[in-house]
Amino acid sequence: MKTANNQPSKRDSFASSFGVLVALAGSAVGLGNLWRFPYLVGQNGGAAFILIYLGFVILAGLPVMLAEFIIGRRSHASARKAFQKLAPGTRWGIAGVLGVICCVFILSFYSVVGGWGLEYLYKAVCFDFTTGDDQALKTMFSGFSTSVWRPLLCHTIFLGLTAGIVIAGVQNGIEKFSKVMMPLLFLIVIGIAVRSMTLPGSGPGMDYLFMPDWSKVTSETFLAALGQSFFSLSLGSCMVITYASYVKKEANIISLCAQTAAADTVFALIAGCAIMPAVFAFGISPGEGPDLVFITLPHIFSQMPMGGVIAILFFLALILAALTSSISILEVIVAFCIEEFKMKRKVAVAVVFLLILVLGALCSLSIGPLDGWTILGRNIFDLFDFLSANFLMLICGLLFVIFVGWKLGRKAVFDELSNGGTLHIPAWLLKTAIFLIRFAAPAALIAIAVFQVKE
Ligand code: TRP
């Protein structure tokens, strides 16, 4: 077997550490920030949810990200193989396989929502939101999302774009695409936030985002916040393991992880500032749920000065954000197929494309004609979302921190975080990182799980 320092030359890698950062941030920043975060904030009472969310990013998200990074970079292998290399002869590989399964679930519904984004960009370009009538916009969205062919077509196009980037490889596909799109994405969303915050009557929206109201907090708020922190940082699904396996030994793990988490959190807050002030300025309730972005926002765009242009920019941003994330989810599954089944990249992309095309089609149809098919009281779309964000990702995250903190152990963690002592990282920082990985993250994850079972 080739060792970590003597990798097979055909294994792809990122070209620069800026490339690694934009790719990781590109994966983190996605529909989770622009679609999921705003409606969860709306449903869970605003600022209090945001504070709990931030707590989990630090206590659970960061340590899991560090753990995944260590696993990936130390092994230079993807998902299951990584565990096999680091702990030969054990069953830890199962944790990697669970992560890959989680990615299959996520990509299936993610691609459907990405497809909705494409449809809405098209509608925005055709100035379809000029009607200020809320009911008409509701009918427009439900008519579209419950129909059969058009959402399927959009899902296919979105998945095709994702596959087209991943087929070009890590350096030529993922890294190049993310380098151009991420700065553009930040610029667009900052522009929209400025427009939204300067609307007359936007003040209550800002209060909602930044003044906590603890009375709305329930035990479900905690699970939702934890699940969202994992979803938004792309954790517990082998994404960071896979990307880190393409990273050179010299990279500074703590700094890359902290920058990624910071970029994602800042982006989520900017997205909040782009959406909530406008929602309040037009006197609309923020607790709409998953439809917020597709019904409430078009309603607002139809009434706001320059709304037509803002609508185009918003849905463009949504698609760019979704694409830099969907490529990372696809890459996990593709890398797994390449390494486990010795497939060529092109073949692996084609096989996974077909698999997700079918599963995504089931998700899409489960909102329309197949909505009678329920498992655990949920349609397929909601089931995939629930199984991944509230279940598999958290279990995998727990397994990853336990693996790194307790199986690899302190010395290996010290070694990886300081690159064998060559990076001069202050002792308190190393100790804090190790404490978070060994104690804080497992405790937070187990506490939430116990709470959940008790409910
Ligand atoms: N983090 C992305 C978002 O916020 C979604 C995502 C990308 C993801 N890769 C992932 C989620 C891997 C879970 C696992 O939209």
CSV table of C-alpha atoms and ligand atoms in Angstrom, one decimal:
chain,number,residue,atom,x,y,z
A,1,MET,CA,0.0,0.0,0.0
A,2,LYS,CA,1.2,3.5,-0.7
A,3,THR,CA,1.8,5.6,2.4
A,4,ALA,CA,0.3,9.0,3.0
A,5,ASN,CA,3.5,10.8,1.9
A,6,ASN,CA,3.9,8.7,-1.1
A,7,GLN,CA,0.6,9.1,-2.8
A,8,PRO,CA,-0.1,7.5,-6.1
A,9,SER,CA,0.6,10.3,-8.6
A,10,LYS,CA,-2.8,10.0,-10.4
A,11,ARG,CA,-4.7,11.1,-7.3
A,12,ASP,CA,-6.1,14.6,-7.9
A,13,SER,CA,-5.3,17.4,-5.5
A,14,PHE,CA,-6.1,21.1,-5.0
A,15,ALA,CA,-3.6,23.5,-6.5
A,16,SER,CA,-3.4,26.1,-3.7
A,17,SER,CA,-4.6,26.7,-0.1
A,18,PHE,CA,-6.8,29.5,-1.4
A,19,GLY,CA,-8.3,26.9,-3.7
A,20,VAL,CA,-9.0,24.6,-0.7
A,21,LEU,CA,-10.6,27.4,1.2
A,22,VAL,CA,-12.9,28.5,-1.6
A,23,ALA,CA,-13.9,24.9,-2.3
A,24,LEU,CA,-14.6,24.2,1.4
A,25,ALA,CA,-16.5,27.5,1.8
A,26,GLY,CA,-18.2,26.8,-1.5
A,27,SER,CA,-19.5,23.5,-0.2
A,28,ALA,CA,-20.6,25.1,3.1
A,29,VAL,CA,-22.3,28.1,1.6
A,30,GLY,CA,-25.4,26.8,-0.3
A,31,LEU,CA,-29.1,26.3,-0.1
A,32,GLY,CA,-28.5,25.7,3.6
A,33,ASN,CA,-27.8,29.4,3.9
A,34,LEU,CA,-30.2,31.0,1.4
A,35,TRP,CA,-33.1,28.6,1.6
A,36,ARG,CA,-33.0,26.6,4.8
A,37,PHE,CA,-31.5,29.0,7.3
A,38,PRO,CA,-33.9,31.9,6.8
A,39,TYR,CA,-37.0,29.7,7.1
A,40,LEU,CA,-35.6,27.9,10.2
A,41,VAL,CA,-34.9,31.3,11.8
A,42,GLY,CA,-38.4,32.4,10.9
A,43,GLN,CA,-40.0,29.2,12.3
A,44,ASN,CA,-37.9,29.2,15.5
A,45,GLY,CA,-38.2,32.7,16.6
A,46,GLY,CA,-35.4,34.7,15.1
A,47,ALA,CA,-32.3,35.8,17.1
A,48,ALA,CA,-32.6,33.1,19.9
A,49,PHE,CA,-32.3,30.4,17.2
A,50,ILE,CA,-29.3,32.2,15.7
A,51,LEU,CA,-27.5,32.3,19.0
A,52,ILE,CA,-28.1,28.6,19.7
A,53,TYR,CA,-27.0,27.9,16.2
A,54,LEU,CA,-23.7,29.9,16.7
A,55,GLY,CA,-23.1,27.9,19.9
A,56,PHE,CA,-23.4,24.7,18.1
A,57,VAL,CA,-21.1,25.9,15.3
A,58,ILE,CA,-18.4,26.3,17.9
A,59,LEU,CA,-19.1,23.4,20.2
A,60,ALA,CA,-20.0,20.7,17.7
A,61,GLY,CA,-19.5,22.0,14.1
A,62,LEU,CA,-15.8,23.1,14.4
A,63,PRO,CA,-14.6,20.0,16.2
A,64,VAL,CA,-16.3,17.7,13.8
A,65,MET,CA,-14.8,19.6,10.9
A,66,LEU,CA,-11.3,19.4,12.4
A,67,ALA,CA,-11.8,15.7,13.0
A,68,GLU,CA,-12.9,15.1,9.4
A,69,PHE,CA,-10.0,17.2,8.1
A,70,ILE,CA,-7.6,15.1,10.1
A,71,ILE,CA,-9.0,11.8,8.8
A,72,GLY,CA,-8.9,12.9,5.2
A,73,ARG,CA,-5.5,14.5,5.1
A,74,ARG,CA,-3.8,11.9,7.2
A,75,SER,CA,-5.1,9.0,5.0
A,76,HIS,CA,-5.3,10.7,1.6
A,77,ALA,CA,-8.2,8.4,0.9
A,78,SER,CA,-12.0,8.9,0.6
A,79,ALA,CA,-14.8,7.9,3.0
A,80,ARG,CA,-14.4,4.1,3.9
A,81,LYS,CA,-10.8,3.7,2.7
A,82,ALA,CA,-9.7,6.5,5.0
A,83,PHE,CA,-10.9,4.7,8.0
A,84,GLN,CA,-9.5,1.4,6.7
A,85,LYS,CA,-6.0,3.0,6.3
A,86,LEU,CA,-6.0,4.7,9.7
A,87,ALA,CA,-7.5,1.7,11.6
A,88,PRO,CA,-6.9,-1.4,9.6
A,89,GLY,CA,-8.8,-4.5,10.6
A,90,THR,CA,-11.6,-2.6,12.4
A,91,ARG,CA,-15.1,-1.9,11.5
A,92,TRP,CA,-14.7,1.9,11.4
A,93,GLY,CA,-15.1,1.8,7.7
A,94,ILE,CA,-18.9,1.6,8.3
A,95,ALA,CA,-18.8,5.2,9.5
A,96,GLY,CA,-17.5,6.2,6.1
A,97,VAL,CA,-20.1,4.2,4.2
A,98,LEU,CA,-22.9,5.9,6.3
A,99,GLY,CA,-21.5,9.2,5.3
A,100,VAL,CA,-21.7,8.3,1.6
A,101,ILE,CA,-25.3,7.1,2.0
A,102,CYS,CA,-26.1,10.4,3.7
A,103,CYS,CA,-24.7,12.2,0.6
A,104,VAL,CA,-27.0,10.1,-1.6
A,105,PHE,CA,-30.0,11.3,0.4
A,106,ILE,CA,-28.9,14.9,0.4
A,107,LEU,CA,-28.0,15.2,-3.2
A,108,SER,CA,-31.4,13.7,-4.2
A,109,PHE,CA,-33.5,16.4,-2.7
A,110,TYR,CA,-30.8,19.1,-3.0
A,111,SER,CA,-30.8,18.7,-6.8
A,112,VAL,CA,-34.6,19.1,-6.9
A,113,VAL,CA,-34.5,22.4,-4.9
A,114,GLY,CA,-31.6,23.5,-7.2
A,115,GLY,CA,-33.9,22.8,-10.1
A,116,TRP,CA,-36.6,25.0,-8.6
A,117,GLY,CA,-33.9,27.7,-8.4
A,118,LEU,CA,-33.3,27.3,-12.2
A,119,GLU,CA,-37.1,27.6,-12.9
A,120,TYR,CA,-37.3,30.7,-10.7
A,121,LEU,CA,-34.3,32.3,-12.3
A,122,TYR,CA,-36.0,31.7,-15.7
A,123,LYS,CA,-39.3,33.2,-14.3
A,124,ALA,CA,-37.3,36.2,-12.9
A,125,VAL,CA,-35.7,36.8,-16.3
A,126,CYS,CA,-39.1,36.7,-18.0
A,127,PHE,CA,-40.4,39.3,-15.3
A,128,ASP,CA,-43.0,36.8,-14.2
A,129,PHE,CA,-43.2,38.2,-10.6
A,130,THR,CA,-44.8,41.5,-11.6
A,131,THR,CA,-48.1,40.5,-10.0
A,132,GLY,CA,-48.2,41.8,-6.4
A,133,ASP,CA,-50.9,39.2,-5.6
A,134,ASP,CA,-49.7,36.8,-3.0
A,135,GLN,CA,-52.3,34.2,-3.8
A,136,ALA,CA,-51.2,34.1,-7.5
A,137,LEU,CA,-47.6,33.5,-6.4
A,138,LYS,CA,-48.6,30.7,-4.1
A,139,THR,CA,-50.6,29.1,-6.9
A,140,MET,CA,-47.6,29.6,-9.2
A,141,PHE,CA,-45.2,27.8,-6.8
A,142,SER,CA,-47.5,25.0,-5.8
A,143,GLY,CA,-48.7,24.5,-9.4
A,144,PHE,CA,-45.0,24.2,-10.5
A,145,SER,CA,-43.6,22.1,-7.6
A,146,THR,CA,-46.5,19.6,-7.7
A,147,SER,CA,-46.5,19.1,-11.4
A,148,VAL,CA,-44.7,16.2,-13.0
A,149,TRP,CA,-42.5,17.2,-15.9
A,150,ARG,CA,-41.2,20.6,-15.4
A,151,PRO,CA,-39.6,20.1,-12.0
A,152,LEU,CA,-38.1,16.8,-13.4
A,153,LEU,CA,-36.6,18.7,-16.3
A,154,CYS,CA,-35.1,21.3,-14.0
A,155,HIS,CA,-33.7,18.7,-11.6
A,156,THR,CA,-32.1,16.9,-14.6
A,157,ILE,CA,-30.5,20.2,-15.8
A,158,PHE,CA,-29.2,21.1,-12.3
A,159,LEU,CA,-27.8,17.6,-11.8
A,160,GLY,CA,-26.3,17.7,-15.3
A,161,LEU,CA,-24.5,21.0,-14.5
A,162,THR,CA,-23.2,19.5,-11.3
A,163,ALA,CA,-21.9,16.4,-13.1
A,164,GLY,CA,-20.3,18.5,-15.8
A,165,ILE,CA,-18.2,20.3,-13.2
A,166,VAL,CA,-17.3,17.2,-11.2
A,167,ILE,CA,-16.3,15.2,-14.3
A,168,ALA,CA,-13.5,17.8,-15.0
A,169,GLY,CA,-11.9,16.7,-11.7
A,170,VAL,CA,-10.8,18.4,-8.4
A,171,GLN,CA,-8.4,20.9,-9.7
A,172,ASN,CA,-9.8,21.7,-13.1
A,173,GLY,CA,-13.5,21.4,-12.2
A,174,ILE,CA,-14.3,22.0,-8.5
A,175,GLU,CA,-11.4,24.4,-7.6
A,176,LYS,CA,-11.6,26.5,-10.8
A,177,PHE,CA,-15.4,26.9,-10.6
A,178,SER,CA,-15.4,27.7,-6.9
A,179,LYS,CA,-12.6,30.3,-7.3
A,180,VAL,CA,-14.7,32.4,-9.7
A,181,MET,CA,-18.1,31.8,-8.3
A,182,MET,CA,-17.6,32.3,-4.6
A,183,PRO,CA,-16.4,36.0,-4.7
A,184,LEU,CA,-19.3,36.7,-7.2
A,185,LEU,CA,-21.8,35.1,-4.9
A,186,PHE,CA,-20.7,37.2,-1.8
A,187,LEU,CA,-20.9,40.4,-3.9
A,188,ILE,CA,-24.4,39.7,-5.1
A,189,VAL,CA,-25.7,38.8,-1.6
A,190,ILE,CA,-24.1,41.8,0.0
A,191,GLY,CA,-25.7,44.0,-2.7
A,192,ILE,CA,-29.1,42.5,-2.0
A,193,ALA,CA,-28.7,42.9,1.8
A,194,VAL,CA,-27.9,46.6,1.4
A,195,ARG,CA,-31.0,47.1,-0.7
A,196,SER,CA,-33.1,45.2,1.8
A,197,MET,CA,-31.8,47.0,4.9
A,198,THR,CA,-32.4,50.4,3.3
A,199,LEU,CA,-36.1,49.8,2.6
A,200,PRO,CA,-38.4,51.9,4.7
A,201,GLY,CA,-39.7,49.8,7.6
A,202,SER,CA,-36.8,47.3,7.6
A,203,GLY,CA,-36.0,48.0,11.3
A,204,PRO,CA,-38.2,45.3,12.8
A,205,GLY,CA,-36.6,42.7,10.5
A,206,MET,CA,-33.2,43.6,11.9
A,207,ASP,CA,-34.6,43.4,15.5
A,208,TYR,CA,-36.0,40.0,14.7
A,209,LEU,CA,-32.6,38.8,13.5
A,210,PHE,CA,-30.5,40.3,16.4
A,211,MET,CA,-32.8,40.7,19.5
A,212,PRO,CA,-33.4,37.3,21.0
A,213,ASP,CA,-36.9,36.3,22.2
A,214,TRP,CA,-36.3,33.2,24.4
A,215,SER,CA,-40.0,32.4,24.8
A,216,LYS,CA,-40.1,30.7,21.4
A,217,VAL,CA,-37.3,28.2,22.3
A,218,THR,CA,-38.3,24.6,22.7
A,219,SER,CA,-36.3,21.4,22.7
A,220,GLU,CA,-37.0,21.1,19.0
A,221,THR,CA,-35.2,24.4,18.5
A,222,PHE,CA,-32.0,22.8,19.7
A,223,LEU,CA,-32.2,19.8,17.4
A,224,ALA,CA,-33.1,22.1,14.5
A,225,ALA,CA,-30.1,24.4,15.3
A,226,LEU,CA,-27.7,21.5,15.6
A,227,GLY,CA,-29.0,19.8,12.4
A,228,GLN,CA,-28.7,23.1,10.6
A,229,SER,CA,-25.1,23.8,11.8
A,230,PHE,CA,-24.1,20.3,10.4
A,231,PHE,CA,-26.0,20.8,7.2
A,232,SER,CA,-24.7,24.3,6.6
A,233,LEU,CA,-21.1,23.3,7.3
A,234,SER,CA,-21.5,20.1,5.2
A,235,LEU,CA,-20.5,17.9,8.1
A,236,GLY,CA,-21.1,14.3,9.1
A,237,SER,CA,-21.2,13.2,5.5
A,238,CYS,CA,-17.5,12.6,4.6
A,239,MET,CA,-17.4,15.9,2.5
A,240,VAL,CA,-14.6,17.4,4.6
A,241,ILE,CA,-12.8,14.0,4.7
A,242,THR,CA,-13.0,13.7,0.9
A,243,TYR,CA,-11.9,17.3,0.2
A,244,ALA,CA,-9.1,17.1,2.8
A,245,SER,CA,-7.8,13.9,1.1
A,246,TYR,CA,-6.9,16.2,-1.8
A,247,VAL,CA,-5.0,18.7,0.4
A,248,LYS,CA,-1.2,18.8,0.7
A,249,LYS,CA,0.5,18.0,4.0
A,250,GLU,CA,1.6,21.7,4.6
A,251,ALA,CA,-1.9,23.1,4.9
A,252,ASN,CA,-2.8,24.6,8.3
A,253,ILE,CA,-5.9,22.7,9.4
A,254,ILE,CA,-7.1,24.9,12.2
A,255,SER,CA,-6.9,28.0,10.2
A,256,LEU,CA,-8.7,26.5,7.2
A,257,CYS,CA,-11.5,25.1,9.3
A,258,ALA,CA,-11.9,28.3,11.3
A,259,GLN,CA,-12.0,30.4,8.0
A,260,THR,CA,-14.5,28.0,6.5
A,261,ALA,CA,-16.8,28.1,9.5
A,262,ALA,CA,-16.5,31.9,9.7
A,263,ALA,CA,-17.2,32.4,6.0
A,264,ASP,CA,-20.3,30.2,6.2
A,265,THR,CA,-21.6,31.9,9.3
A,266,VAL,CA,-21.0,35.4,8.0
A,267,PHE,CA,-22.8,34.4,4.7
A,268,ALA,CA,-25.8,33.0,6.6
A,269,LEU,CA,-26.1,36.3,8.5
A,270,ILE,CA,-25.8,38.4,5.4
A,271,ALA,CA,-28.4,36.2,3.8
A,272,GLY,CA,-30.6,36.8,6.9
A,273,CYS,CA,-30.0,40.6,6.4
A,274,ALA,CA,-30.9,40.2,2.7
A,275,ILE,CA,-34.2,38.5,3.5
A,276,MET,CA,-35.7,39.4,6.9
A,277,PRO,CA,-35.7,43.2,6.7
A,278,ALA,CA,-37.5,43.0,3.4
A,279,VAL,CA,-40.0,40.4,4.8
A,280,PHE,CA,-40.8,42.8,7.6
A,281,ALA,CA,-40.8,45.9,5.6
A,282,PHE,CA,-43.7,44.4,3.5
A,283,GLY,CA,-45.5,43.2,6.6
A,284,ILE,CA,-45.2,39.5,5.8
A,285,SER,CA,-44.9,36.8,8.4
A,286,PRO,CA,-41.4,35.2,8.4
A,287,GLY,CA,-42.6,31.8,9.6
A,288,GLU,CA,-43.7,30.5,6.2
A,289,GLY,CA,-41.5,27.4,6.1
A,290,PRO,CA,-39.7,26.0,3.1
A,291,ASP,CA,-41.7,28.1,0.7
A,292,LEU,CA,-40.3,31.4,2.1
A,293,VAL,CA,-37.8,31.8,-0.7
A,294,PHE,CA,-40.2,30.7,-3.5
A,295,ILE,CA,-43.4,32.5,-2.5
A,296,THR,CA,-42.6,35.3,0.0
A,297,LEU,CA,-39.6,36.6,-1.7
A,298,PRO,CA,-41.1,36.8,-5.2
A,299,HIS,CA,-44.0,38.7,-3.6
A,300,ILE,CA,-41.6,41.2,-2.1
A,301,PHE,CA,-39.6,41.5,-5.4
A,302,SER,CA,-42.8,42.3,-7.1
A,303,GLN,CA,-43.4,45.3,-4.9
A,304,MET,CA,-39.9,46.6,-4.3
A,305,PRO,CA,-38.2,49.3,-6.3
A,306,MET,CA,-35.7,47.6,-8.7
A,307,GLY,CA,-37.3,44.3,-7.6
A,308,GLY,CA,-37.1,42.8,-11.1
A,309,VAL,CA,-33.3,43.1,-11.1
A,310,ILE,CA,-33.0,42.0,-7.5
A,311,ALA,CA,-35.1,38.9,-8.3
A,312,ILE,CA,-32.7,37.9,-11.1
A,313,LEU,CA,-29.6,38.5,-8.9
A,314,PHE,CA,-31.2,36.6,-6.0
A,315,PHE,CA,-32.0,33.4,-7.9
A,316,LEU,CA,-28.7,33.6,-9.7
A,317,ALA,CA,-27.0,33.7,-6.3
A,318,LEU,CA,-29.1,30.8,-5.2
A,319,ILE,CA,-28.1,28.6,-8.1
A,320,LEU,CA,-24.4,29.5,-7.8
A,321,ALA,CA,-24.5,28.7,-4.1
A,322,ALA,CA,-26.3,25.5,-4.7
A,323,LEU,CA,-23.9,24.4,-7.4
A,324,THR,CA,-20.7,24.9,-5.4
A,325,SER,CA,-22.3,22.7,-2.8
A,326,SER,CA,-23.9,20.1,-5.0
A,327,ILE,CA,-20.5,19.4,-6.6
A,328,SER,CA,-19.0,18.7,-3.2
A,329,ILE,CA,-21.8,16.2,-2.4
A,330,LEU,CA,-21.4,14.5,-5.7
A,331,GLU,CA,-17.6,14.4,-5.3
A,332,VAL,CA,-18.0,12.3,-2.1
A,333,ILE,CA,-20.0,9.6,-3.9
A,334,VAL,CA,-17.9,9.7,-7.0
A,335,ALA,CA,-14.6,9.5,-5.1
A,336,PHE,CA,-16.1,6.5,-3.2
A,337,CYS,CA,-17.0,4.7,-6.4
A,338,ILE,CA,-13.6,5.5,-8.0
A,339,GLU,CA,-11.7,4.1,-5.0
A,340,GLU,CA,-14.0,1.2,-4.0
A,341,PHE,CA,-14.9,-0.1,-7.4
A,342,LYS,CA,-11.9,1.1,-9.4
A,343,MET,CA,-14.1,3.0,-11.8
A,344,LYS,CA,-12.8,5.7,-14.1
A,345,ARG,CA,-14.0,9.2,-13.0
A,346,LYS,CA,-16.2,9.6,-16.1
A,347,VAL,CA,-17.9,6.2,-15.5
A,348,ALA,CA,-18.3,6.9,-11.8
A,349,VAL,CA,-19.9,10.3,-12.5
A,350,ALA,CA,-22.3,8.7,-15.1
A,351,VAL,CA,-23.4,6.0,-12.7
A,352,VAL,CA,-24.0,8.3,-9.8
A,353,PHE,CA,-25.8,10.8,-12.1
A,354,LEU,CA,-28.3,8.1,-13.0
A,355,LEU,CA,-28.8,6.9,-9.4
A,356,ILE,CA,-29.5,10.5,-8.2
A,357,LEU,CA,-31.6,11.2,-11.2
A,358,VAL,CA,-34.0,8.5,-10.2
A,359,LEU,CA,-33.9,9.1,-6.4
A,360,GLY,CA,-34.3,12.9,-7.0
A,361,ALA,CA,-37.2,12.2,-9.4
A,362,LEU,CA,-38.9,10.3,-6.5
A,363,CYS,CA,-38.4,13.3,-4.2
A,364,SER,CA,-39.8,15.6,-6.8
A,365,LEU,CA,-42.8,13.5,-7.5
A,366,SER,CA,-43.4,12.9,-3.7
A,367,ILE,CA,-44.5,16.6,-3.5
A,368,GLY,CA,-47.0,16.0,-6.4
A,369,PRO,CA,-48.5,12.8,-7.6
A,370,LEU,CA,-46.8,10.5,-5.1
A,371,ASP,CA,-47.6,12.5,-2.0
A,372,GLY,CA,-49.6,9.6,-0.7
A,373,TRP,CA,-46.5,7.5,-0.3
A,374,THR,CA,-45.3,8.2,3.2
A,375,ILE,CA,-42.8,6.5,5.4
A,376,LEU,CA,-42.7,7.4,9.1
A,377,GLY,CA,-45.4,9.9,8.3
A,378,ARG,CA,-43.2,11.8,5.8
A,379,ASN,CA,-43.2,12.0,2.1
A,380,ILE,CA,-39.9,10.9,0.4
A,381,PHE,CA,-38.6,14.4,0.1
A,382,ASP,CA,-39.1,15.2,3.8
A,383,LEU,CA,-37.8,11.7,4.7
A,384,PHE,CA,-34.5,12.2,2.9
A,385,ASP,CA,-34.1,15.7,4.5
A,386,PHE,CA,-35.0,14.3,8.0
A,387,LEU,CA,-32.8,11.2,7.7
A,388,SER,CA,-29.8,13.1,6.6
A,389,ALA,CA,-29.8,16.4,8.5
A,390,ASN,CA,-31.4,15.3,11.8
A,391,PHE,CA,-30.1,11.8,11.9
A,392,LEU,CA,-27.3,10.3,9.8
A,393,MET,CA,-25.1,13.4,9.8
A,394,LEU,CA,-25.3,13.7,13.6
A,395,ILE,CA,-24.5,10.0,14.1
A,396,CYS,CA,-21.6,10.2,11.6
A,397,GLY,CA,-20.3,13.4,13.2
A,398,LEU,CA,-20.3,11.7,16.6
A,399,LEU,CA,-18.4,8.7,15.2
A,400,PHE,CA,-15.9,10.9,13.5
A,401,VAL,CA,-15.0,12.9,16.6
A,402,ILE,CA,-14.8,9.7,18.7
A,403,PHE,CA,-12.6,8.1,16.1
A,404,VAL,CA,-10.2,11.0,16.0
A,405,GLY,CA,-10.3,12.0,19.7
A,406,TRP,CA,-10.1,8.5,21.2
A,407,LYS,CA,-9.0,6.0,18.6
A,408,LEU,CA,-6.3,8.0,16.8
A,409,GLY,CA,-5.6,9.8,20.1
A,410,ARG,CA,-4.1,13.0,21.4
A,411,LYS,CA,-0.7,12.6,19.9
A,412,ALA,CA,-1.9,12.0,16.4
A,413,VAL,CA,-4.2,15.0,16.7
A,414,PHE,CA,-1.4,17.2,18.0
A,415,ASP,CA,0.7,16.0,15.1
A,416,GLU,CA,-1.8,16.7,12.4
A,417,LEU,CA,-2.9,20.1,13.8
A,418,SER,CA,0.7,21.3,14.1
A,419,ASN,CA,2.0,19.5,11.0
A,420,GLY,CA,4.4,17.4,13.0
A,421,GLY,CA,5.5,20.5,15.1
A,422,THR,CA,6.4,22.6,12.1
A,423,LEU,CA,3.5,25.0,12.5
A,424,HIS,CA,3.9,27.2,15.5
A,425,ILE,CA,0.4,27.0,17.0
A,426,PRO,CA,0.0,28.3,20.5
A,427,ALA,CA,-0.4,25.5,23.1
A,428,TRP,CA,-3.7,26.8,24.4
A,429,LEU,CA,-5.2,26.6,20.9
A,430,LEU,CA,-4.1,23.1,20.4
A,431,LYS,CA,-5.5,22.1,23.8
A,432,THR,CA,-8.8,23.8,23.1
A,433,ALA,CA,-9.1,22.0,19.8
A,434,ILE,CA,-8.4,18.7,21.4
A,435,PHE,CA,-10.8,19.4,24.3
A,436,LEU,CA,-13.5,20.3,21.8
A,437,ILE,CA,-12.9,17.1,19.7
A,438,ARG,CA,-12.7,14.7,22.7
A,439,PHE,CA,-15.2,16.1,25.1
A,440,ALA,CA,-17.4,19.1,24.0
A,441,ALA,CA,-18.6,17.7,20.6
A,442,PRO,CA,-19.4,14.2,21.8
A,443,ALA,CA,-21.2,15.6,24.9
A,444,ALA,CA,-23.2,18.1,22.8
A,445,LEU,CA,-24.2,15.4,20.3
A,446,ILE,CA,-25.0,12.8,22.9
A,447,ALA,CA,-27.0,15.3,25.0
A,448,ILE,CA,-29.2,16.2,22.0
A,449,ALA,CA,-29.7,12.5,21.1
A,450,VAL,CA,-30.8,11.6,24.6
A,451,PHE,CA,-33.1,14.6,24.7
A,452,GLN,CA,-34.6,13.5,21.5
A,453,VAL,CA,-35.2,9.9,22.5
A,454,LYS,CA,-36.8,11.1,25.8
A,455,GLU,CA,-39.3,13.4,24.0
B,1,TRP,N1,-23.6,23.0,3.2
B,1,TRP,C1,-24.4,23.0,2.0
B,1,TRP,C2,-25.5,24.0,2.2
B,1,TRP,O1,-25.5,24.8,3.2
B,1,TRP,C3,-25.0,21.7,1.7
B,1,TRP,C4,-24.0,20.6,1.6
B,1,TRP,C5,-22.9,20.5,0.8
B,1,TRP,C6,-23.9,19.5,2.4
B,1,TRP,N2,-22.3,19.4,1.0
B,1,TRP,C7,-22.9,18.7,2.0
B,1,TRP,C8,-24.8,19.1,3.3
B,1,TRP,C9,-22.6,17.6,2.6
B,1,TRP,C10,-24.4,17.9,4.0
B,1,TRP,C11,-23.3,17.2,3.6
B,1,TRP,O2,-26.3,24.2,1.4
